[in-house]
N, CA, C and O atoms as CSV, one atom per row, in Angstrom:
chain,resi,resn,atom,element,x,y,z
A,1,MET,N,N,0.845,-1.160,0.000
A,1,MET,CA,C,0.000,0.000,0.000
A,1,MET,C,C,0.896,1.229,0.000
A,1,MET,O,O,1.643,1.435,0.956
A,2,PRO,N,N,0.845,2.035,-1.024
A,2,PRO,CA,C,1.580,3.302,-0.974
A,2,PRO,C,C,0.890,4.243,0.006
A,2,PRO,O,O,-0.339,4.300,0.060
A,3,PHE,N,N,1.673,4.972,0.771
A,3,PHE,CA,C,1.148,5.868,1.789
A,3,PHE,C,C,1.936,7.163,1.748
A,3,PHE,O,O,3.104,7.205,2.136
A,4,ASP,N,N,1.291,8.216,1.275
A,4,ASP,CA,C,1.921,9.537,1.248
A,4,ASP,C,C,1.599,10.239,2.555
A,4,ASP,O,O,0.436,10.344,2.944
A,5,TYR,N,N,2.635,10.719,3.232
A,5,TYR,CA,C,2.383,11.452,4.462
A,5,TYR,C,C,2.972,12.853,4.359
A,5,TYR,O,O,3.963,13.084,3.667
A,6,ASN,N,N,2.337,13.780,5.066
A,6,ASN,CA,C,2.796,15.159,5.106
A,6,ASN,C,C,2.592,15.677,6.519
A,6,ASN,O,O,1.488,16.062,6.902
A,7,ASN,N,N,3.673,15.681,7.286
A,7,ASN,CA,C,3.620,16.132,8.669
A,7,ASN,C,C,4.218,17.519,8.844
A,7,ASN,O,O,4.588,17.917,9.948
A,8,VAL,N,N,4.309,18.254,7.727
A,8,VAL,CA,C,4.838,19.613,7.764
A,8,VAL,C,C,3.796,20.563,8.351
A,8,VAL,O,O,4.140,21.529,9.031
A,9,LYS,N,N,2.520,20.280,8.082
A,9,LYS,CA,C,1.413,21.120,8.562
A,9,LYS,C,C,0.586,20.358,9.597
A,9,LYS,O,O,0.606,19.129,9.653
A,10,SER,N,N,-0.138,21.119,10.409
A,10,SER,CA,C,-1.016,20.537,11.422
A,10,SER,C,C,-1.988,19.544,10.773
A,10,SER,O,O,-2.521,19.841,9.704
A,11,PRO,N,N,-2.235,18.387,11.375
A,11,PRO,CA,C,-2.015,18.027,12.778
A,11,PRO,C,C,-0.653,17.394,13.059
A,11,PRO,O,O,-0.436,16.892,14.162
A,12,PHE,N,N,0.270,17.400,12.097
A,12,PHE,CA,C,1.649,16.922,12.247
A,12,PHE,C,C,1.776,15.412,12.423
A,12,PHE,O,O,2.814,14.937,12.884
A,13,TYR,N,N,0.758,14.658,12.070
A,13,TYR,CA,C,0.847,13.200,11.970
A,13,TYR,C,C,-0.084,12.771,10.839
A,13,TYR,O,O,-1.037,13.476,10.503
A,14,SER,N,N,0.202,11.614,10.262
A,14,SER,CA,C,-0.601,11.091,9.155
A,14,SER,C,C,-0.874,9.623,9.433
A,14,SER,O,O,0.000,8.901,9.912
A,15,GLU,N,N,-2.096,9.182,9.131
A,15,GLU,CA,C,-2.395,7.779,9.372
A,15,GLU,C,C,-3.471,7.273,8.426
A,15,GLU,O,O,-4.305,8.025,7.922
A,16,GLY,N,N,-3.413,5.960,8.207
A,16,GLY,CA,C,-4.445,5.251,7.469
A,16,GLY,C,C,-5.157,4.331,8.438
A,16,GLY,O,O,-4.547,3.811,9.372
A,17,LYS,N,N,-6.449,4.128,8.219
A,17,LYS,CA,C,-7.258,3.315,9.133
A,17,LYS,C,C,-7.937,2.205,8.360
A,17,LYS,O,O,-8.483,2.427,7.279
A,18,LEU,N,N,-7.898,0.997,8.928
A,18,LEU,CA,C,-8.611,-0.148,8.377
A,18,LEU,C,C,-9.682,-0.546,9.376
A,18,LEU,O,O,-9.382,-0.930,10.507
A,19,GLU,N,N,-10.932,-0.451,8.950
A,19,GLU,CA,C,-12.085,-0.845,9.770
A,19,GLU,C,C,-12.353,-2.327,9.523
A,19,GLU,O,O,-12.540,-2.733,8.376
A,20,LEU,N,N,-12.375,-3.131,10.566
A,20,LEU,CA,C,-12.606,-4.564,10.440
A,20,LEU,C,C,-14.055,-4.867,10.803
A,20,LEU,O,O,-14.468,-4.677,11.947
A,21,ASN,N,N,-14.817,-5.334,9.830
A,21,ASN,CA,C,-16.226,-5.612,10.042
A,21,ASN,C,C,-16.575,-6.948,9.402
A,21,ASN,O,O,-16.618,-7.043,8.175
A,22,PRO,N,N,-16.822,-7.973,10.191
A,22,PRO,CA,C,-16.984,-7.963,11.640
A,22,PRO,C,C,-15.629,-7.892,12.351
A,22,PRO,O,O,-14.574,-7.993,11.724
A,23,VAL,N,N,-15.685,-7.717,13.665
A,23,VAL,CA,C,-14.452,-7.689,14.456
A,23,VAL,C,C,-13.709,-9.010,14.258
A,23,VAL,O,O,-14.307,-10.036,13.935
A,24,GLN,N,N,-12.398,-8.959,14.460
A,24,GLN,CA,C,-11.564,-10.148,14.249
A,24,GLN,C,C,-10.960,-10.639,15.553
A,24,GLN,O,O,-10.654,-9.851,16.448
A,25,ASN,N,N,-10.794,-11.943,15.646
A,25,ASN,CA,C,-10.133,-12.573,16.776
A,25,ASN,C,C,-8.687,-12.843,16.380
A,25,ASN,O,O,-8.402,-13.766,15.617
A,26,TRP,N,N,-7.782,-12.027,16.907
A,26,TRP,CA,C,-6.364,-12.163,16.547
A,26,TRP,C,C,-5.637,-13.172,17.431
A,26,TRP,O,O,-4.418,-13.312,17.327
A,27,THR,N,N,-6.353,-13.867,18.285
A,27,THR,CA,C,-5.717,-14.870,19.136
A,27,THR,C,C,-5.907,-16.285,18.596
A,27,THR,O,O,-5.346,-17.233,19.143
A,28,GLU,N,N,-6.692,-16.438,17.528
A,28,GLU,CA,C,-6.967,-17.770,16.979
A,28,GLU,C,C,-5.695,-18.429,16.452
A,28,GLU,O,O,-4.775,-17.762,15.978
A,29,GLN,N,N,-5.673,-19.731,16.546
A,29,GLN,CA,C,-4.612,-20.572,16.000
A,29,GLN,C,C,-3.225,-20.181,16.512
A,29,GLN,O,O,-2.228,-20.357,15.812
A,30,GLY,N,N,-3.167,-19.651,17.735
A,30,GLY,CA,C,-1.888,-19.376,18.374
A,30,GLY,C,C,-1.155,-18.153,17.863
A,30,GLY,O,O,0.058,-18.048,18.049
A,31,ALA,N,N,-1.851,-17.227,17.225
A,31,ALA,CA,C,-1.193,-16.017,16.729
A,31,ALA,C,C,-0.528,-15.280,17.885
A,31,ALA,O,O,-1.108,-15.153,18.963
A,32,ALA,N,N,0.683,-14.800,17.659
A,32,ALA,CA,C,1.436,-14.116,18.708
A,32,ALA,C,C,2.046,-12.796,18.246
A,32,ALA,O,O,2.460,-11.983,19.073
A,33,ASN,N,N,2.104,-12.578,16.933
A,33,ASN,CA,C,2.763,-11.380,16.401
A,33,ASN,C,C,1.964,-10.763,15.265
A,33,ASN,O,O,1.310,-11.461,14.490
A,34,LEU,N,N,2.031,-9.448,15.184
A,34,LEU,CA,C,1.564,-8.715,14.020
A,34,LEU,C,C,2.819,-8.368,13.229
A,34,LEU,O,O,3.735,-7.739,13.758
A,35,VAL,N,N,2.863,-8.772,11.973
A,35,VAL,CA,C,4.051,-8.558,11.144
A,35,VAL,C,C,3.656,-7.730,9.926
A,35,VAL,O,O,2.626,-7.973,9.297
A,36,LEU,N,N,4.493,-6.750,9.608
A,36,LEU,CA,C,4.303,-5.994,8.379
A,36,LEU,C,C,5.663,-5.642,7.817
A,36,LEU,O,O,6.663,-5.614,8.534
A,37,PHE,N,N,5.684,-5.376,6.541
A,37,PHE,CA,C,6.902,-4.973,5.863
A,37,PHE,C,C,6.742,-3.516,5.450
A,37,PHE,O,O,5.682,-3.099,4.981
A,38,VAL,N,N,7.815,-2.752,5.634
A,38,VAL,CA,C,7.783,-1.310,5.411
A,38,VAL,C,C,8.977,-0.903,4.558
A,38,VAL,O,O,10.092,-1.398,4.722
A,39,ARG,N,N,8.700,0.016,3.643
A,39,ARG,CA,C,9.784,0.587,2.827
A,39,ARG,C,C,9.543,2.083,2.752
A,39,ARG,O,O,8.434,2.523,2.450
A,40,GLY,N,N,10.562,2.853,3.023
A,40,GLY,CA,C,10.402,4.296,2.932
A,40,GLY,C,C,11.466,5.034,3.705
A,40,GLY,O,O,12.419,4.445,4.215
A,41,SER,N,N,11.285,6.333,3.781
A,41,SER,CA,C,12.210,7.207,4.487
A,41,SER,C,C,11.400,8.017,5.489
A,41,SER,O,O,10.458,8.714,5.112
A,42,PHE,N,N,11.764,7.926,6.758
A,42,PHE,CA,C,10.949,8.542,7.791
A,42,PHE,C,C,11.592,9.760,8.434
A,42,PHE,O,O,10.927,10.467,9.192
A,43,GLY,N,N,12.859,10.027,8.158
A,43,GLY,CA,C,13.502,11.205,8.726
A,43,GLY,C,C,13.298,11.287,10.216
A,43,GLY,O,O,13.658,10.367,10.951
A,44,GLN,N,N,12.720,12.390,10.672
A,44,GLN,CA,C,12.519,12.614,12.109
A,44,GLN,C,C,11.180,12.086,12.608
A,44,GLN,O,O,10.880,12.197,13.796
A,45,ASP,N,N,10.378,11.519,11.727
A,45,ASP,CA,C,9.036,11.057,12.101
A,45,ASP,C,C,9.042,9.603,12.558
A,45,ASP,O,O,9.783,8.777,12.024
A,46,ASP,N,N,8.200,9.295,13.561
A,46,ASP,CA,C,8.041,7.928,14.038
A,46,ASP,C,C,7.047,7.166,13.163
A,46,ASP,O,O,6.111,7.745,12.611
A,47,LEU,N,N,7.267,5.884,13.049
A,47,LEU,CA,C,6.331,4.970,12.406
A,47,LEU,C,C,5.606,4.235,13.523
A,47,LEU,O,O,6.238,3.733,14.452
A,48,TYR,N,N,4.259,4.171,13.435
A,48,TYR,CA,C,3.505,3.507,14.495
A,48,TYR,C,C,2.366,2.662,13.944
A,48,TYR,O,O,1.891,2.859,12.825
A,49,VAL,N,N,1.948,1.713,14.776
A,49,VAL,CA,C,0.775,0.883,14.523
A,49,VAL,C,C,-0.093,0.967,15.772
A,49,VAL,O,O,0.391,0.780,16.889
A,50,THR,N,N,-1.372,1.248,15.576
A,50,THR,CA,C,-2.328,1.280,16.674
A,50,THR,C,C,-3.397,0.229,16.403
A,50,THR,O,O,-3.902,0.116,15.286
A,51,VAL,N,N,-3.734,-0.535,17.431
A,51,VAL,CA,C,-4.799,-1.528,17.355
A,51,VAL,C,C,-5.890,-1.093,18.327
A,51,VAL,O,O,-5.608,-0.724,19.467
A,52,GLU,N,N,-7.145,-1.141,17.862
A,52,GLU,CA,C,-8.284,-0.751,18.687
A,52,GLU,C,C,-9.302,-1.883,18.719
A,52,GLU,O,O,-9.594,-2.494,17.692
A,53,ASP,N,N,-9.840,-2.160,19.907
A,53,ASP,CA,C,-10.844,-3.226,20.025
A,53,ASP,C,C,-12.261,-2.659,19.924
A,53,ASP,O,O,-12.448,-1.447,19.807
A,54,SER,N,N,-13.244,-3.537,19.970
A,54,SER,CA,C,-14.638,-3.136,19.784
A,54,SER,C,C,-15.166,-2.276,20.932
A,54,SER,O,O,-16.213,-1.644,20.791
A,55,ALA,N,N,-14.462,-2.240,22.063
A,55,ALA,CA,C,-14.856,-1.392,23.190
A,55,ALA,C,C,-14.205,-0.014,23.119
A,55,ALA,O,O,-14.434,0.830,23.986
A,56,GLY,N,N,-13.392,0.215,22.086
A,56,GLY,CA,C,-12.733,1.505,21.915
A,56,GLY,C,C,-11.396,1.635,22.618
A,56,GLY,O,O,-10.802,2.713,22.612
A,57,LYS,N,N,-10.906,0.552,23.228
A,57,LYS,CA,C,-9.594,0.581,23.870
A,57,LYS,C,C,-8.530,0.387,22.802
A,57,LYS,O,O,-8.664,-0.463,21.921
A,58,SER,N,N,-7.471,1.186,22.890
A,58,SER,CA,C,-6.418,1.092,21.869
A,58,SER,C,C,-5.047,1.149,22.520
A,58,SER,O,O,-4.882,1.637,23.638
A,59,ALA,N,N,-4.074,0.638,21.790
A,59,ALA,CA,C,-2.678,0.697,22.203
A,59,ALA,C,C,-1.837,0.857,20.942
A,59,ALA,O,O,-2.209,0.410,19.858
A,60,THR,N,N,-0.693,1.511,21.121
A,60,THR,CA,C,0.171,1.848,19.996
A,60,THR,C,C,1.562,1.274,20.194
A,60,THR,O,O,2.115,1.311,21.293
A,61,ALA,N,N,2.118,0.743,19.114
A,61,ALA,CA,C,3.512,0.302,19.078
A,61,ALA,C,C,4.255,1.233,18.116
A,61,ALA,O,O,3.799,1.476,16.999
A,62,VAL,N,N,5.396,1.745,18.561
A,62,VAL,CA,C,6.224,2.631,17.744
A,62,VAL,C,C,7.456,1.852,17.316
A,62,VAL,O,O,8.068,1.148,18.119
A,63,HIS,N,N,7.816,1.983,16.036
A,63,HIS,CA,C,8.990,1.266,15.538
A,63,HIS,C,C,10.205,1.663,16.367
A,63,HIS,O,O,10.439,2.853,16.581
A,64,PRO,N,N,10.985,0.685,16.838
A,64,PRO,CA,C,12.099,0.979,17.736
A,64,PRO,C,C,13.308,1.634,17.067
A,64,PRO,O,O,14.143,2.221,17.755
A,65,ASN,N,N,13.416,1.544,15.745
A,65,ASN,CA,C,14.627,2.048,15.088
A,65,ASN,C,C,14.302,2.533,13.680
A,65,ASN,O,O,14.584,1.846,12.698
A,66,ARG,N,N,13.717,3.700,13.589
A,66,ARG,CA,C,13.294,4.181,12.268
A,66,ARG,C,C,14.460,4.364,11.314
A,66,ARG,O,O,14.256,4.342,10.100
A,67,SER,N,N,15.682,4.546,11.817
A,67,SER,CA,C,16.831,4.694,10.922
A,67,SER,C,C,17.142,3.395,10.179
A,67,SER,O,O,17.862,3.409,9.181
A,68,SER,N,N,16.600,2.267,10.664
A,68,SER,CA,C,16.815,0.994,9.968
A,68,SER,C,C,15.895,0.853,8.763
A,68,SER,O,O,16.085,-0.041,7.938
A,69,LEU,N,N,14.906,1.722,8.656
A,69,LEU,CA,C,13.965,1.685,7.539
A,69,LEU,C,C,14.535,2.538,6.414
A,69,LEU,O,O,14.687,3.751,6.555
A,70,VAL,N,N,14.845,1.899,5.312
A,70,VAL,CA,C,15.457,2.621,4.200
A,70,VAL,C,C,14.563,2.556,2.975
A,70,VAL,O,O,13.776,1.625,2.810
A,71,ALA,N,N,14.695,3.551,2.130
A,71,ALA,CA,C,13.826,3.672,0.960
A,71,ALA,C,C,14.059,2.577,-0.072
A,71,ALA,O,O,13.177,2.320,-0.891
A,72,THR,N,N,15.207,1.931,-0.059
A,72,THR,CA,C,15.554,1.015,-1.147
A,72,THR,C,C,15.050,-0.413,-0.968
A,72,THR,O,O,14.994,-1.165,-1.941
A,73,GLY,N,N,14.686,-0.802,0.235
A,73,GLY,CA,C,14.249,-2.181,0.431
A,73,GLY,C,C,13.259,-2.288,1.566
A,73,GLY,O,O,13.176,-1.407,2.422
A,74,TYR,N,N,12.504,-3.381,1.568
A,74,TYR,CA,C,11.520,-3.603,2.621
A,74,TYR,C,C,12.200,-4.109,3.882
A,74,TYR,O,O,13.133,-4.910,3.819
A,75,SER,N,N,11.724,-3.636,5.029
A,75,SER,CA,C,12.175,-4.100,6.335
A,75,SER,C,C,10.996,-4.746,7.040
A,75,SER,O,O,9.877,-4.235,6.993
A,76,GLU,N,N,11.252,-5.869,7.694
A,76,GLU,CA,C,10.212,-6.552,8.456
A,76,GLU,C,C,10.104,-5.924,9.838
A,76,GLU,O,O,11.112,-5.668,10.498
A,77,TRP,N,N,8.879,-5.683,10.263
A,77,TRP,CA,C,8.624,-5.211,11.622
A,77,TRP,C,C,7.690,-6.217,12.278
A,77,TRP,O,O,6.530,-6.354,11.888
A,78,LYS,N,N,8.209,-6.912,13.275
A,78,LYS,CA,C,7.434,-7.921,14.003
A,78,LYS,C,C,7.079,-7.349,15.367
A,78,LYS,O,O,7.958,-7.016,16.162
A,79,ILE,N,N,5.778,-7.240,15.629
A,79,ILE,CA,C,5.289,-6.653,16.869
A,79,ILE,C,C,4.556,-7.734,17.668
A,79,ILE,O,O,3.539,-8.246,17.200
A,80,PRO,N,N,5.039,-8.090,18.847
A,80,PRO,CA,C,4.309,-9.056,19.668
A,80,PRO,C,C,2.923,-8.506,20.011
A,80,PRO,O,O,2.792,-7.339,20.379
A,81,LEU,N,N,1.903,-9.336,19.893
A,81,LEU,CA,C,0.553,-8.894,20.231
A,81,LEU,C,C,0.470,-8.437,21.685
A,81,LEU,O,O,-0.384,-7.622,22.035
A,82,SER,N,N,1.352,-8.958,22.523
A,82,SER,CA,C,1.381,-8.553,23.930
A,82,SER,C,C,1.778,-7.083,24.091
A,82,SER,O,O,1.602,-6.514,25.168
A,83,SER,N,N,2.308,-6.466,23.040
A,83,SER,CA,C,2.664,-5.047,23.082
A,83,SER,C,C,1.436,-4.149,23.149
A,83,SER,O,O,1.528,-2.997,23.572
A,84,PHE,N,N,0.301,-4.670,22.738
A,84,PHE,CA,C,-0.921,-3.868,22.697
A,84,PHE,C,C,-1.703,-4.063,24.000
A,84,PHE,O,O,-2.825,-4.569,24.001
A,85,THR,N,N,-1.087,-3.652,25.095
A,85,THR,CA,C,-1.634,-3.820,26.439
A,85,THR,C,C,-2.991,-3.135,26.580
A,85,THR,O,O,-3.170,-1.988,26.172
A,86,GLY,N,N,-3.942,-3.864,27.167
A,86,GLY,CA,C,-5.261,-3.317,27.432
A,86,GLY,C,C,-6.261,-3.512,26.311
A,86,GLY,O,O,-7.449,-3.240,26.483
A,87,VAL,N,N,-5.787,-3.986,25.149
A,87,VAL,CA,C,-6.663,-4.204,23.996
A,87,VAL,C,C,-7.111,-5.665,23.994
A,87,VAL,O,O,-6.294,-6.567,24.178
A,88,ASN,N,N,-8.394,-5.894,23.788
A,88,ASN,CA,C,-8.922,-7.253,23.699
A,88,ASN,C,C,-8.610,-7.771,22.291
A,88,ASN,O,O,-9.310,-7.441,21.334
A,89,MET,N,N,-7.569,-8.571,22.176
A,89,MET,CA,C,-7.115,-9.051,20.869
A,89,MET,C,C,-8.073,-10.073,20.256
A,89,MET,O,O,-7.890,-10.481,19.110
A,90,ALA,N,N,-9.078,-10.482,21.001
A,90,ALA,CA,C,-10.105,-11.374,20.458
A,90,ALA,C,C,-11.248,-10.586,19.821
A,90,ALA,O,O,-12.172,-11.173,19.257
A,91,LYS,N,N,-11.183,-9.246,19.912
A,91,LYS,CA,C,-12.243,-8.391,19.350
A,91,LYS,C,C,-11.642,-7.146,18.701
A,91,LYS,O,O,-11.988,-6.023,19.067
A,92,VAL,N,N,-10.750,-7.343,17.745
A,92,VAL,CA,C,-10.080,-6.225,17.089
A,92,VAL,C,C,-11.019,-5.592,16.069
A,92,VAL,O,O,-11.570,-6.271,15.202
A,93,LYS,N,N,-11.188,-4.283,16.189
A,93,LYS,CA,C,-12.118,-3.531,15.337
A,93,LYS,C,C,-11.403,-2.635,14.313
A,93,LYS,O,O,-11.882,-2.469,13.191
A,94,ARG,N,N,-10.248,-2.055,14.707
A,94,ARG,CA,C,-9.553,-1.122,13.811
A,94,ARG,C,C,-8.040,-1.306,13.905
A,94,ARG,O,O,-7.487,-1.657,14.947
A,95,LEU,N,N,-7.402,-1.052,12.767
A,95,LEU,CA,C,-5.948,-1.052,12.678
A,95,LEU,C,C,-5.542,0.262,12.036
A,95,LEU,O,O,-6.049,0.627,10.975
A,96,TYR,N,N,-4.628,0.967,12.681
A,96,TYR,CA,C,-4.119,2.234,12.161
A,96,TYR,C,C,-2.631,2.075,11.851
A,96,TYR,O,O,-1.890,1.506,12.652
A,97,LEU,N,N,-2.196,2.568,10.712
A,97,LEU,CA,C,-0.785,2.662,10.358
A,97,LEU,C,C,-0.482,4.142,10.215
A,97,LEU,O,O,-1.176,4.846,9.482
A,98,GLY,N,N,0.540,4.622,10.899
A,98,GLY,CA,C,0.776,6.052,10.871
A,98,GLY,C,C,2.225,6.452,10.955
A,98,GLY,O,O,3.112,5.655,11.260
A,99,VAL,N,N,2.428,7.732,10.669
A,99,VAL,CA,C,3.745,8.358,10.735
A,99,VAL,C,C,3.581,9.661,11.508
A,99,VAL,O,O,2.733,10.488,11.174
A,100,GLY,N,N,4.398,9.836,12.542
A,100,GLY,CA,C,4.323,11.021,13.389
A,100,GLY,C,C,4.059,10.610,14.822
A,100,GLY,O,O,4.401,9.501,15.233
A,101,ASP,N,N,3.446,11.510,15.585
A,101,ASP,CA,C,3.142,11.238,16.988
A,101,ASP,C,C,1.810,11.897,17.335
A,101,ASP,O,O,1.734,13.120,17.458
A,102,ARG,N,N,0.758,11.090,17.493
A,102,ARG,CA,C,-0.575,11.622,17.792
A,102,ARG,C,C,-0.643,12.275,19.170
A,102,ARG,O,O,-1.371,13.251,19.350
A,103,LYS,N,N,0.098,11.757,20.138
A,103,LYS,CA,C,0.015,12.275,21.504
A,103,LYS,C,C,0.847,13.535,21.713
A,103,LYS,O,O,0.515,14.364,22.560
A,104,ASN,N,N,1.914,13.683,20.955
A,104,ASN,CA,C,2.792,14.841,21.088
A,104,ASN,C,C,3.153,15.343,19.689
A,104,ASN,O,O,4.306,15.237,19.270
A,105,PRO,N,N,2.171,15.891,18.964
A,105,PRO,CA,C,2.423,16.272,17.572
A,105,PRO,C,C,3.413,17.424,17.445
A,105,PRO,O,O,3.371,18.403,18.190
A,106,LYS,N,N,4.298,17.267,16.477
A,106,LYS,CA,C,5.240,18.342,16.148
A,106,LYS,C,C,5.548,18.243,14.667
A,106,LYS,O,O,5.457,17.168,14.076
A,107,ALA,N,N,5.909,19.358,14.076
A,107,ALA,CA,C,6.182,19.404,12.642
A,107,ALA,C,C,7.235,18.370,12.273
A,107,ALA,O,O,8.230,18.195,12.977
A,108,GLY,N,N,7.001,17.692,11.165
A,108,GLY,CA,C,7.923,16.670,10.681
A,108,GLY,C,C,8.146,16.816,9.197
A,108,GLY,O,O,8.152,17.927,8.666
A,109,GLY,N,N,8.326,15.713,8.536
A,109,GLY,CA,C,8.623,15.728,7.109
A,109,GLY,C,C,7.457,15.245,6.275
A,109,GLY,O,O,6.322,15.139,6.742
A,110,SER,N,N,7.775,14.955,5.025
A,110,SER,CA,C,6.781,14.398,4.108
A,110,SER,C,C,7.501,13.473,3.143
A,110,SER,O,O,8.646,13.718,2.763
A,111,ALA,N,N,6.820,12.414,2.755
A,111,ALA,CA,C,7.409,11.434,1.840
A,111,ALA,C,C,6.353,10.401,1.483
A,111,ALA,O,O,5.207,10.489,1.923
A,112,ARG,N,N,6.747,9.433,0.691
A,112,ARG,CA,C,5.912,8.271,0.395
A,112,ARG,C,C,6.585,7.057,1.005
A,112,ARG,O,O,7.792,6.857,0.865
A,113,VAL,N,N,5.774,6.240,1.690
A,113,VAL,CA,C,6.248,4.978,2.236
A,113,VAL,C,C,5.312,3.882,1.734
A,113,VAL,O,O,4.229,4.156,1.218
A,114,TYR,N,N,5.747,2.653,1.894
A,114,TYR,CA,C,4.957,1.506,1.449
A,114,TYR,C,C,4.820,0.518,2.592
A,114,TYR,O,O,5.790,0.205,3.282
A,115,PHE,N,N,3.587,0.027,2.783
A,115,PHE,CA,C,3.293,-1.038,3.732
A,115,PHE,C,C,2.883,-2.255,2.924
A,115,PHE,O,O,2.148,-2.133,1.944
A,116,ASP,N,N,3.358,-3.438,3.330
A,116,ASP,CA,C,3.052,-4.648,2.577
A,116,ASP,C,C,2.992,-5.843,3.524
A,116,ASP,O,O,3.555,-5.822,4.619
A,117,ASP,N,N,2.298,-6.879,3.075
A,117,ASP,CA,C,2.257,-8.183,3.762
A,117,ASP,C,C,1.943,-8.066,5.248
A,117,ASP,O,O,2.683,-8.586,6.082
A,118,ILE,N,N,0.853,-7.389,5.581
A,118,ILE,CA,C,0.412,-7.280,6.958
A,118,ILE,C,C,-0.271,-8.593,7.338
A,118,ILE,O,O,-1.223,-9.023,6.687
A,119,ARG,N,N,0.238,-9.229,8.417
A,119,ARG,CA,C,-0.309,-10.533,8.776
A,119,ARG,C,C,-0.027,-10.862,10.232
A,119,ARG,O,O,0.778,-10.210,10.897
A,120,LEU,N,N,-0.711,-11.889,10.704
A,120,LEU,CA,C,-0.476,-12.426,12.037
A,120,LEU,C,C,0.359,-13.687,11.899
A,120,LEU,O,O,0.174,-14.464,10.963
A,121,THR,N,N,1.284,-13.888,12.839
A,121,THR,CA,C,2.129,-15.080,12.809
A,121,THR,C,C,2.169,-15.714,14.193
A,121,THR,O,O,1.859,-15.079,15.201
A,122,ARG,N,N,2.555,-16.972,14.209
A,122,ARG,CA,C,2.785,-17.688,15.470
A,122,ARG,C,C,4.209,-17.431,15.925
A,122,ARG,O,O,5.037,-16.943,15.156
A,123,PRO,N,N,4.494,-17.764,17.191
A,123,PRO,CA,C,5.865,-17.520,17.711
A,123,PRO,C,C,6.925,-18.218,16.875
A,123,PRO,O,O,8.114,-18.115,17.175
């Protein structure tokens, strides 16, 4: 999925949202990780994934090393489902992919990034 972001102007973060209807059970068949592949240049901006359950509880994982994400090739990001503390992973309603910081917005950059092969995996 190509994703153009522009964090130069307010609100200083950019995100895409996937609405899951019906809600999904991400704990089935021993799933333990959310895995996605990312390609792009993030400069000073953070890359994040937010998962929200059907009760509206959400948690966010921020990529630990954005400098490892380079424009020339895809990088795998494996996020343990346990990272999404407080979210009922048996009732996932929304998935957000974003660049920036929703809680502490500040001016950033702009670019195109790519997300691919979003999936759940076992340990």
